[in-house]
Coordinates of C-alpha atoms and ligand atoms in Angstrom, one line a residue:
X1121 CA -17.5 -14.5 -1.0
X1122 CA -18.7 -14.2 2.5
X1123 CA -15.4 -12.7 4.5
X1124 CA -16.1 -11.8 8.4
X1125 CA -19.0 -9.9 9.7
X1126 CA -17.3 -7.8 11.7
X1127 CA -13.6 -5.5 11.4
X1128 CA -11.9 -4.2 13.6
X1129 CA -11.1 -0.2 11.7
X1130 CA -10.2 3.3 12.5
X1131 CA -11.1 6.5 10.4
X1132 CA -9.1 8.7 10.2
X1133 CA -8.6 12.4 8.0
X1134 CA -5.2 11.8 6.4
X1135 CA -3.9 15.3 5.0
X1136 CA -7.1 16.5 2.5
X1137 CA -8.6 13.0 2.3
X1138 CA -10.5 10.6 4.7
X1139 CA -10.2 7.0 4.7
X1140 CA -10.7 3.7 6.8
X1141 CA -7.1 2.4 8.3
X1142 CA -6.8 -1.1 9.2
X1143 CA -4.3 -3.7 10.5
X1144 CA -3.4 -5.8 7.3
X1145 CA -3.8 -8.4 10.1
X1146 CA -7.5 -7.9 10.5
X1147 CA -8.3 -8.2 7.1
X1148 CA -8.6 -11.4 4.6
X1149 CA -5.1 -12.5 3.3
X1150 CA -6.5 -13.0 -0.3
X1151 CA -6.5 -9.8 -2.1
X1152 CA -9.9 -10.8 -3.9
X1153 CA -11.7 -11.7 -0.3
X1154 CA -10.3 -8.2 1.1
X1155 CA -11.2 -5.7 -2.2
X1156 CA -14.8 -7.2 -1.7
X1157 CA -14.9 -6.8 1.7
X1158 CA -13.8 -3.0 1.7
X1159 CA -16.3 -2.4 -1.1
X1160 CA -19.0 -3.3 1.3
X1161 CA -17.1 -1.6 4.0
X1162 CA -17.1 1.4 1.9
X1163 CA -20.6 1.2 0.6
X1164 CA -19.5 0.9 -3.0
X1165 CA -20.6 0.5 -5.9
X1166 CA -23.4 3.5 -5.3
X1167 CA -22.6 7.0 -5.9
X1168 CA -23.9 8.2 -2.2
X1169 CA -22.4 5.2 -0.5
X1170 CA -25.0 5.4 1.6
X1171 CA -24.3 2.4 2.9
X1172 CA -21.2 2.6 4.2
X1173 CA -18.2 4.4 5.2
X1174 CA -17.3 6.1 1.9
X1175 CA -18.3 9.6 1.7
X1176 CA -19.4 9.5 -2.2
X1177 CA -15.9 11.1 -3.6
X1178 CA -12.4 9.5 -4.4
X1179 CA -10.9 11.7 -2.0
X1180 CA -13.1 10.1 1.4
X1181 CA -13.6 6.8 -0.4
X1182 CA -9.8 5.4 0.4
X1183 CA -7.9 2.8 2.7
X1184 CA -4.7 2.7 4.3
X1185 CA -3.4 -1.1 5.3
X1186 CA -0.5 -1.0 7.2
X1187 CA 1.6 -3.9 9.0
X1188 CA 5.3 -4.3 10.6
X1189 CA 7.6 -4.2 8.1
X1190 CA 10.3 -7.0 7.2
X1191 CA 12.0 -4.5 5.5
X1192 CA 15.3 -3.1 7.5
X1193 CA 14.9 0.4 6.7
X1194 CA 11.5 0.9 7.5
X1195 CA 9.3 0.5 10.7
X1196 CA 5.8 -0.2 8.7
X1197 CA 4.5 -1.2 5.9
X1198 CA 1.6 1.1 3.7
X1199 CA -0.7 -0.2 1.2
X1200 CA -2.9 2.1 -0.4
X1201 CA -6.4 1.3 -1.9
X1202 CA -8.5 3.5 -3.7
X1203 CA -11.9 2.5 -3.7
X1204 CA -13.9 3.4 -6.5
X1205 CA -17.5 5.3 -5.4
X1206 CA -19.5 4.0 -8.3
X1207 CA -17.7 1.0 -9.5
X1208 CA -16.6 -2.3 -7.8
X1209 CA -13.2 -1.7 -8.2
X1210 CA -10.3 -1.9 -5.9
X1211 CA -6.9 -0.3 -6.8
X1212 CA -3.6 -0.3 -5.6
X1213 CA -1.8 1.2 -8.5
X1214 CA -1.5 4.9 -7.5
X1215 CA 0.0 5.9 -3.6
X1216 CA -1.9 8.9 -1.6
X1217 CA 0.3 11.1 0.1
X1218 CA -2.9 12.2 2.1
X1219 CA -3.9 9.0 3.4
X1220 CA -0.1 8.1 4.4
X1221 CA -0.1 11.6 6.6
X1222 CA -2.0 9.4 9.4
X1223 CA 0.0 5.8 8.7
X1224 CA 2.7 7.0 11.9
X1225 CA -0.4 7.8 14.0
X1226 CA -2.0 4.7 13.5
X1227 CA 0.8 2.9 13.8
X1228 CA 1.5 4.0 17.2
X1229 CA -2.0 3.6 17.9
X1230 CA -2.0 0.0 17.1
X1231 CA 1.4 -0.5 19.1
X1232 CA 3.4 -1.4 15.8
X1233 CA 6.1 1.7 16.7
X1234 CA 6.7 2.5 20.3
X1235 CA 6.6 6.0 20.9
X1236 CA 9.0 8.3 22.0
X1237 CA 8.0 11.3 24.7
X1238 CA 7.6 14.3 22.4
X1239 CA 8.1 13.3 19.2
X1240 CA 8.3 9.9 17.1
X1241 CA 9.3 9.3 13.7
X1242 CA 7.9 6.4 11.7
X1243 CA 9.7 4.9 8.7
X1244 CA 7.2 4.0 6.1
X1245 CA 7.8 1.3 3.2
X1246 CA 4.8 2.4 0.6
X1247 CA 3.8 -1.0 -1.3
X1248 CA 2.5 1.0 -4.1
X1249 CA 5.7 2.2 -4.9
X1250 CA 8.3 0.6 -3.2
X1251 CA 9.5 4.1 -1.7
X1252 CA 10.5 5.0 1.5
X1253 CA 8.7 8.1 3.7
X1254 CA 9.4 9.1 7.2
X1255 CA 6.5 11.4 8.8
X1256 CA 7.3 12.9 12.5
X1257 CA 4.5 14.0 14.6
X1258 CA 4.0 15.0 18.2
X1259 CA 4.0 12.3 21.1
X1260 CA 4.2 14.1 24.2
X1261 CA 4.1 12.0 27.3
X1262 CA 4.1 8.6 24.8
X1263 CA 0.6 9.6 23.5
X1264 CA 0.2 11.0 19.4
X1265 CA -1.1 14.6 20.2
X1266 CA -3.2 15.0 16.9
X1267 CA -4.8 18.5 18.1
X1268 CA -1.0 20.2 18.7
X1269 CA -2.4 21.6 21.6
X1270 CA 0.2 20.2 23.5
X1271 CA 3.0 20.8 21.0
X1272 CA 2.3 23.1 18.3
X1273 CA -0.2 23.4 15.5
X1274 CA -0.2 23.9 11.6
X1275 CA -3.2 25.1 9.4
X1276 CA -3.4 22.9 5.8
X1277 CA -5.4 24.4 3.0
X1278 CA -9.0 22.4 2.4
X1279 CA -9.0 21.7 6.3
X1280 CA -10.8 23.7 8.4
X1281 CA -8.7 24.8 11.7
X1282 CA -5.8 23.8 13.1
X1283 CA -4.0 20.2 14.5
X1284 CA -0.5 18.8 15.1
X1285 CA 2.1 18.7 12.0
X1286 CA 2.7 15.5 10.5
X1287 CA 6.0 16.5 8.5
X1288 CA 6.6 13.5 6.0
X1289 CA 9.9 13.2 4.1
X1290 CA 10.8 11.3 1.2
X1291 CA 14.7 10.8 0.0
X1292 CA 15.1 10.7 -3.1
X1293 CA 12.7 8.8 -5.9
X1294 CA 13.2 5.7 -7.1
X1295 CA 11.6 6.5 -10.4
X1296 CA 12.9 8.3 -13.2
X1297 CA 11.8 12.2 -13.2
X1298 CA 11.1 12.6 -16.8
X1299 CA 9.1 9.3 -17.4
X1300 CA 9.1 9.7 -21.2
X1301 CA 12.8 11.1 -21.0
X1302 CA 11.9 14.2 -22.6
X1303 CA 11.3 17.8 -21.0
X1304 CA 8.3 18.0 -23.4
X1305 CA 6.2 15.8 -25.2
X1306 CA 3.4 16.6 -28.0
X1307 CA 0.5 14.8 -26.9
X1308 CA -3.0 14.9 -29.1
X1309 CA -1.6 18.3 -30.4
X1310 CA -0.8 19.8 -27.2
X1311 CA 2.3 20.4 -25.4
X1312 CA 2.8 18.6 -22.3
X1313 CA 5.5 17.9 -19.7
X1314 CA 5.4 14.2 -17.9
X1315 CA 6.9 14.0 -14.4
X1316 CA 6.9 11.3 -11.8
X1317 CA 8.0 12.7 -7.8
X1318 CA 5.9 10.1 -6.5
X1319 CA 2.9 10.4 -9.0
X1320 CA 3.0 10.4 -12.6
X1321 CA 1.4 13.6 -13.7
X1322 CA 0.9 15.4 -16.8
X1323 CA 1.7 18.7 -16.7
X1324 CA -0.6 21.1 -18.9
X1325 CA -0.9 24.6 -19.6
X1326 CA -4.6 25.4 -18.9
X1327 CA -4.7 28.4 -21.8
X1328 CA -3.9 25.1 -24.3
X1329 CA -7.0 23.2 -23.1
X1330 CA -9.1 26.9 -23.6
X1331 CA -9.5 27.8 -20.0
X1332 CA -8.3 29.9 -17.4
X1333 CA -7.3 27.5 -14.9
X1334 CA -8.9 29.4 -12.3
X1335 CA -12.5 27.6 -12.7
X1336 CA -14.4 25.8 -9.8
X1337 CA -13.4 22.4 -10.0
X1338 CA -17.3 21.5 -10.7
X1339 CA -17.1 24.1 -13.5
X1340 CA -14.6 22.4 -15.4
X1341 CA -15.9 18.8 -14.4
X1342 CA -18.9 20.2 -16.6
X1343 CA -17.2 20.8 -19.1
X1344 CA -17.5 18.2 -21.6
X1345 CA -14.7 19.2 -24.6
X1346 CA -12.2 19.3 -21.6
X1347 CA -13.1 16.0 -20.6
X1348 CA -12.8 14.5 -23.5
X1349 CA -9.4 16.1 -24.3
X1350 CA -8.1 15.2 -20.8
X1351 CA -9.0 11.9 -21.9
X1352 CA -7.3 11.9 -24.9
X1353 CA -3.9 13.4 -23.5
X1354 CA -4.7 10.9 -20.8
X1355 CA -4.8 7.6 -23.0
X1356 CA -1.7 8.7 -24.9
X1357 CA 0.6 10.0 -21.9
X1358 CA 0.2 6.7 -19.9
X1359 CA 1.7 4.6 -22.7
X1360 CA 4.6 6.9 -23.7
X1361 CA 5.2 7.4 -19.9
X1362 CA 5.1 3.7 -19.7
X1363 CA 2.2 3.1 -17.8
X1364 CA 0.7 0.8 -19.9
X1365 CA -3.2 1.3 -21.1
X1366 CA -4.6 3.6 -18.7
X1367 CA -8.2 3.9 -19.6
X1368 CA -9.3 1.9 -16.2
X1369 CA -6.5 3.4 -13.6
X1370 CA -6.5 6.0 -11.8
X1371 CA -2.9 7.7 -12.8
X1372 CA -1.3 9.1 -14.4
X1373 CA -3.2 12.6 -13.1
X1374 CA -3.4 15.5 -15.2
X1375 CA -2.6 19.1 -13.4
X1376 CA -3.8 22.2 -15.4
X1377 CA -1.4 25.2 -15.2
X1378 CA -1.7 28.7 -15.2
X1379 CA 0.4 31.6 -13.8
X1380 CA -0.2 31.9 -9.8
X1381 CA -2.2 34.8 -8.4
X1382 CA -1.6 34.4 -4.4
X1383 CA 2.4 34.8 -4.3
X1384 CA 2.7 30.8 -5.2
X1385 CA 4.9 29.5 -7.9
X1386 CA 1.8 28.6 -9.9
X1387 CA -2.1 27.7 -10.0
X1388 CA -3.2 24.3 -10.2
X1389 CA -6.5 22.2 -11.2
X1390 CA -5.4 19.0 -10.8
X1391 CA -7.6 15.6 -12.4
X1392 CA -7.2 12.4 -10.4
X1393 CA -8.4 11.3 -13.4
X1394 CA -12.1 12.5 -13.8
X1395 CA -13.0 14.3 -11.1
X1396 CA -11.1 17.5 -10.4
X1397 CA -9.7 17.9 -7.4
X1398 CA -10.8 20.5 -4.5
X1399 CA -7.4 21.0 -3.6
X1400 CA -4.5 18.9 -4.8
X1401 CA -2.5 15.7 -3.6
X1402 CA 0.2 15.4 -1.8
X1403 CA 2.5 13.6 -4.4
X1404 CA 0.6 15.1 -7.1
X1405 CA 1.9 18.4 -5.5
X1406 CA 5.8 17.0 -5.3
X1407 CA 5.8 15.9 -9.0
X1408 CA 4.1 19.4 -10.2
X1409 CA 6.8 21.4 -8.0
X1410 CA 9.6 18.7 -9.2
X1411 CA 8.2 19.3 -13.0
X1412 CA 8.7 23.4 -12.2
X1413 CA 11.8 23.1 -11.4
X1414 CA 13.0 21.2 -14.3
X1415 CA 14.5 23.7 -17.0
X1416 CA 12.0 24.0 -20.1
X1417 CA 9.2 22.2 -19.1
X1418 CA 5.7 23.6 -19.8
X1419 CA 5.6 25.8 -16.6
X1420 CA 8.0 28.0 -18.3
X1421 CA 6.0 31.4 -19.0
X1422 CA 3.8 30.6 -16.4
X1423 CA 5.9 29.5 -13.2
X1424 CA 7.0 32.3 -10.9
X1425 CA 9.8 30.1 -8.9
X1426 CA 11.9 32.3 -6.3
X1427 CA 15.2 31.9 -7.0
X1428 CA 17.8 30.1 -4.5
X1429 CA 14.6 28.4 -2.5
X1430 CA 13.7 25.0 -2.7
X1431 CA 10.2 25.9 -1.1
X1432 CA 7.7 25.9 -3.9
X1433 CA 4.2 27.0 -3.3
X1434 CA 1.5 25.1 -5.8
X1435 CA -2.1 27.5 -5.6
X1436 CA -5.3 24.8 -6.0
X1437 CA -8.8 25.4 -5.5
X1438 CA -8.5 25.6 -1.8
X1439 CA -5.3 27.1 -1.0
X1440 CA -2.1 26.2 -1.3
X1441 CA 0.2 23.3 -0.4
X1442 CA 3.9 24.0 0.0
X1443 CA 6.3 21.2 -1.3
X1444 CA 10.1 21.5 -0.3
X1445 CA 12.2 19.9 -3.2
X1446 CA 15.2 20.5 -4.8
X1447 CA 16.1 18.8 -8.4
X1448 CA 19.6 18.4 -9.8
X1449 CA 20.9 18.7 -13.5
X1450 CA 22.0 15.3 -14.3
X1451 CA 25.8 14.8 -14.7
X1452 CA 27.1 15.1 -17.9
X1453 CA 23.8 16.6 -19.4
X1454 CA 21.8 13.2 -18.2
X1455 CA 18.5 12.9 -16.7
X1456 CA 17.1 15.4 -13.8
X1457 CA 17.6 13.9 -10.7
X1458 CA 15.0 14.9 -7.5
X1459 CA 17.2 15.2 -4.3
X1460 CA 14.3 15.3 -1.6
X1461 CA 11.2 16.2 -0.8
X1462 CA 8.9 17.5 2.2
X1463 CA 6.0 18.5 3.2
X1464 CA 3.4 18.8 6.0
X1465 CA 0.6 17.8 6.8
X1466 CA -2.1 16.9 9.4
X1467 CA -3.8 14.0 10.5
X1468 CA -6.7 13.1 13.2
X1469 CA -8.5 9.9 14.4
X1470 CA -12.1 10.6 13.9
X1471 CA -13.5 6.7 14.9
X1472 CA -11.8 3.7 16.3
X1473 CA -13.9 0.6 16.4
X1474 CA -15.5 -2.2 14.4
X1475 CA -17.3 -1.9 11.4
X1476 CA -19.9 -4.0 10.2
X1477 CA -19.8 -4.4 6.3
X1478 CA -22.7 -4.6 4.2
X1479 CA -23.2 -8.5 4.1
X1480 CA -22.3 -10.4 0.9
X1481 CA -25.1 -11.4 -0.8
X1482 CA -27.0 -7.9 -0.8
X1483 CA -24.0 -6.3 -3.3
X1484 CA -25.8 -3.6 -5.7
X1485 CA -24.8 -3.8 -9.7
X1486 CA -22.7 -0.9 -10.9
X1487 CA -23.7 1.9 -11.4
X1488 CA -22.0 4.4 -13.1
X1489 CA -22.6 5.3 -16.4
X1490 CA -20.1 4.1 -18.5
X1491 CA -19.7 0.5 -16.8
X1492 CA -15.9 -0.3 -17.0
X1493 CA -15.3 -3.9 -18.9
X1494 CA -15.8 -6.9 -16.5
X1495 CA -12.6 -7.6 -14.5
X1496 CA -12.3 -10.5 -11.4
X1497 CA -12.5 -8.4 -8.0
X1498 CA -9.3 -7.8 -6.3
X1499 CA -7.3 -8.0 -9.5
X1500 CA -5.8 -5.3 -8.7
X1501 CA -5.2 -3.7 -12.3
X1502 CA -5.3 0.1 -11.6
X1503 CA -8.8 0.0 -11.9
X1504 CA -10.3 4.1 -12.6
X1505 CA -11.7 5.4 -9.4
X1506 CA -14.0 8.4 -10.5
Ligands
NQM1401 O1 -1.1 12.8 -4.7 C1 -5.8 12.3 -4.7 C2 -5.3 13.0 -2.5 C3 -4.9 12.3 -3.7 C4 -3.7 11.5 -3.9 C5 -5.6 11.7 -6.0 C6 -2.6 12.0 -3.0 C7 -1.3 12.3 -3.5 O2 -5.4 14.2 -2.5 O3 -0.3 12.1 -2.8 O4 -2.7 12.3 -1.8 O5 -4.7 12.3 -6.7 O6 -6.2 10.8 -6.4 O7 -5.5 12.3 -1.5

């Protein structure tokens, strides 16, 4: 595969994460062609991606692909790719809540929405999912004001400073809550609640896995019993939560509970699914709060939700990330039903440009310690990004 020499690219910090956006235009039509290219776009496989754009972490090692949408009710389509660091995998079976807080931006940027003076709202169709967003952000005088200078700012947690809010809505899921349609499930011997507001997640008091909860994210990437329980819970949760076999994808995530220490409603380590995240996605944030809220679930005991508010603080490594959602009893005694969700974010153009990926025949062999089995590029199969 040889692909062109040359793309045209914009990076941008979406939320907590950093990624390249591009015109699905301006890449190859053939998902196999494209995965390669953004490999070598990305500098993967090679655990400093030193050669590329990738900034040797799943949360800087992503890609947003966004087009006009045929779709009625939305302005723009979003594909999301996570690109593994160490691996030559492409995925575009989980969504990133991050990466879609700068889809408007470039959007308007690459004259697919026309922007209104003040502010513009972008309907966004996410591929992954099939769900609907709409993020607002500031356009005074027609141009997307990404420092807030001009209109007002907002602080994120795991972001240094300030910039313009991107506030991002979704209506209501089309998933079920309660993927295994249980409030609880016993999962390798431990007691877990599944939820789906966008992300399938397993939700898992920390004192169960014998921590705290309030480790450095490094410290309990160390730790080599958790790992191998996470995996455990892991393998199991995906199929009852019908996911399929998860061992090479990068869902569902696994969020570690424990009760909240900065007025929150709880305290998060969240694993996307190896690493452990410095702060906490964006959907991975609306299914914990959505999982809170749902009576009997494993935050109960641990959860300190304010009553009457649909605002529900989730403490992470870095912060805090505030996730409004309400959830509904089911009629009749039936399923939980989310009624919306919101949340803000930021967003800022760091680059626009071309990029120039490494050329085809120089591609590195894998190199992460356990190699995944062989799979074609560009299958597409929810291959593990680590
Ligand atoms: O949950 C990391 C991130 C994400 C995903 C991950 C995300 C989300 O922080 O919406 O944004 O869970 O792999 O960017």
């Amino acid at each position: 595969m040889t692909g062109p020499a040359e793309v045209r690219c914009m990076l941008m910090r979406g939320g907590t994460s950093k990624g390249a956006y591009f015109l699905a235009e301006d890449l190859p039509a053939d998902p196999a062609e494209r995965d390669d290219l953004l490999l070598r776009v990305m500098g993967s496989p090679d655990p400093r991606q030193i050669d590329g754009l990738g900034g040797a972490h799943p949360l800087t090692s992503k890609v947003g692909v966004v087009s006009a949408s045929t779709d009625p009710e939305a302005d723009v389509d979003y594909l999301f790719l996570q690109v593994a660091v160490d691996r030559s995998e492409v995925t575009d079976r989980q969504n990133c809540g991050n990466i879609l807080a700068g889809i408007g931006p470039f959007a308007v940027e690459r004259g697919l929405v026309a922007p209104v003076d003040g502010e513009t709202s972008v309907r966004i169709r996410m591929l992954n999912t099939g769900e609907l967003a709409i993020a607002s952000f500031p356009t005074p005088g027609g141009r997307v004001d990404y420092s807030g200078t001009a209109s007002g700012t907002a602080e994120i947690s795991g972001v240094p400073g300030t910039a313009a809010p991107v506030v991002i809505e979704f209506p209501q899921g089309a998933n079920p809550l309660l993927p295994t349609g249980r409030v609880r499930d016993v999962i390798a011997g431990t007691e877990v609640t599944c939820v789906d507001n966008g992300m399938p997640v397993v939700l898992i008091p920390a004192a169960a896995l014998d921590v705290t909860g309030y480790e450095t994210p490094t410290g309990l990437e160390e730790n080599a019993t958790l790992a191998a329980r996470l995996r455990e819970i892991r393998l199991a949760a995906g199929k009852l939560m019908g996911l399929g076999d998860v061992e090479h994808t990068t869902i569902p995530k696994l969020s570690l509970l424990a009760p909240p220490t900065d007025g929150g409603a709880v305290m998060t380590r969240t694993f996307i699914p190896v690493r452990c995240h410095t702060s906490i996605g964006v959907l991975g944030a609306a299914s914990v709060a959505a999982g809170l809220l749902v009576p009997d679930g494993v935050g109960e005991g641990i959860k300190e939700v304010p009553a009457q508010s649909d605002r529900i603080r989730i403490e992470h490594p870095s912060g805090f990330l505030d996730i409004e959602t309400s959830v509904d009893a089911g009629p009749g005694g039936s399923a939980p039903v989310v009624r919306r969700t919101a949340v803000v974010r930021t967003a800022r153009k760091i680059f626009d440009g071309t990029v120039f990926p490494r050329p085809a025949d120089t591609a590195p062999t894998d190199t992460a310690p356990t190699p995944a089995p062989a799979r074609p590029l560009g299958g597409n199969d929810g291959s593990a990004a680590r």
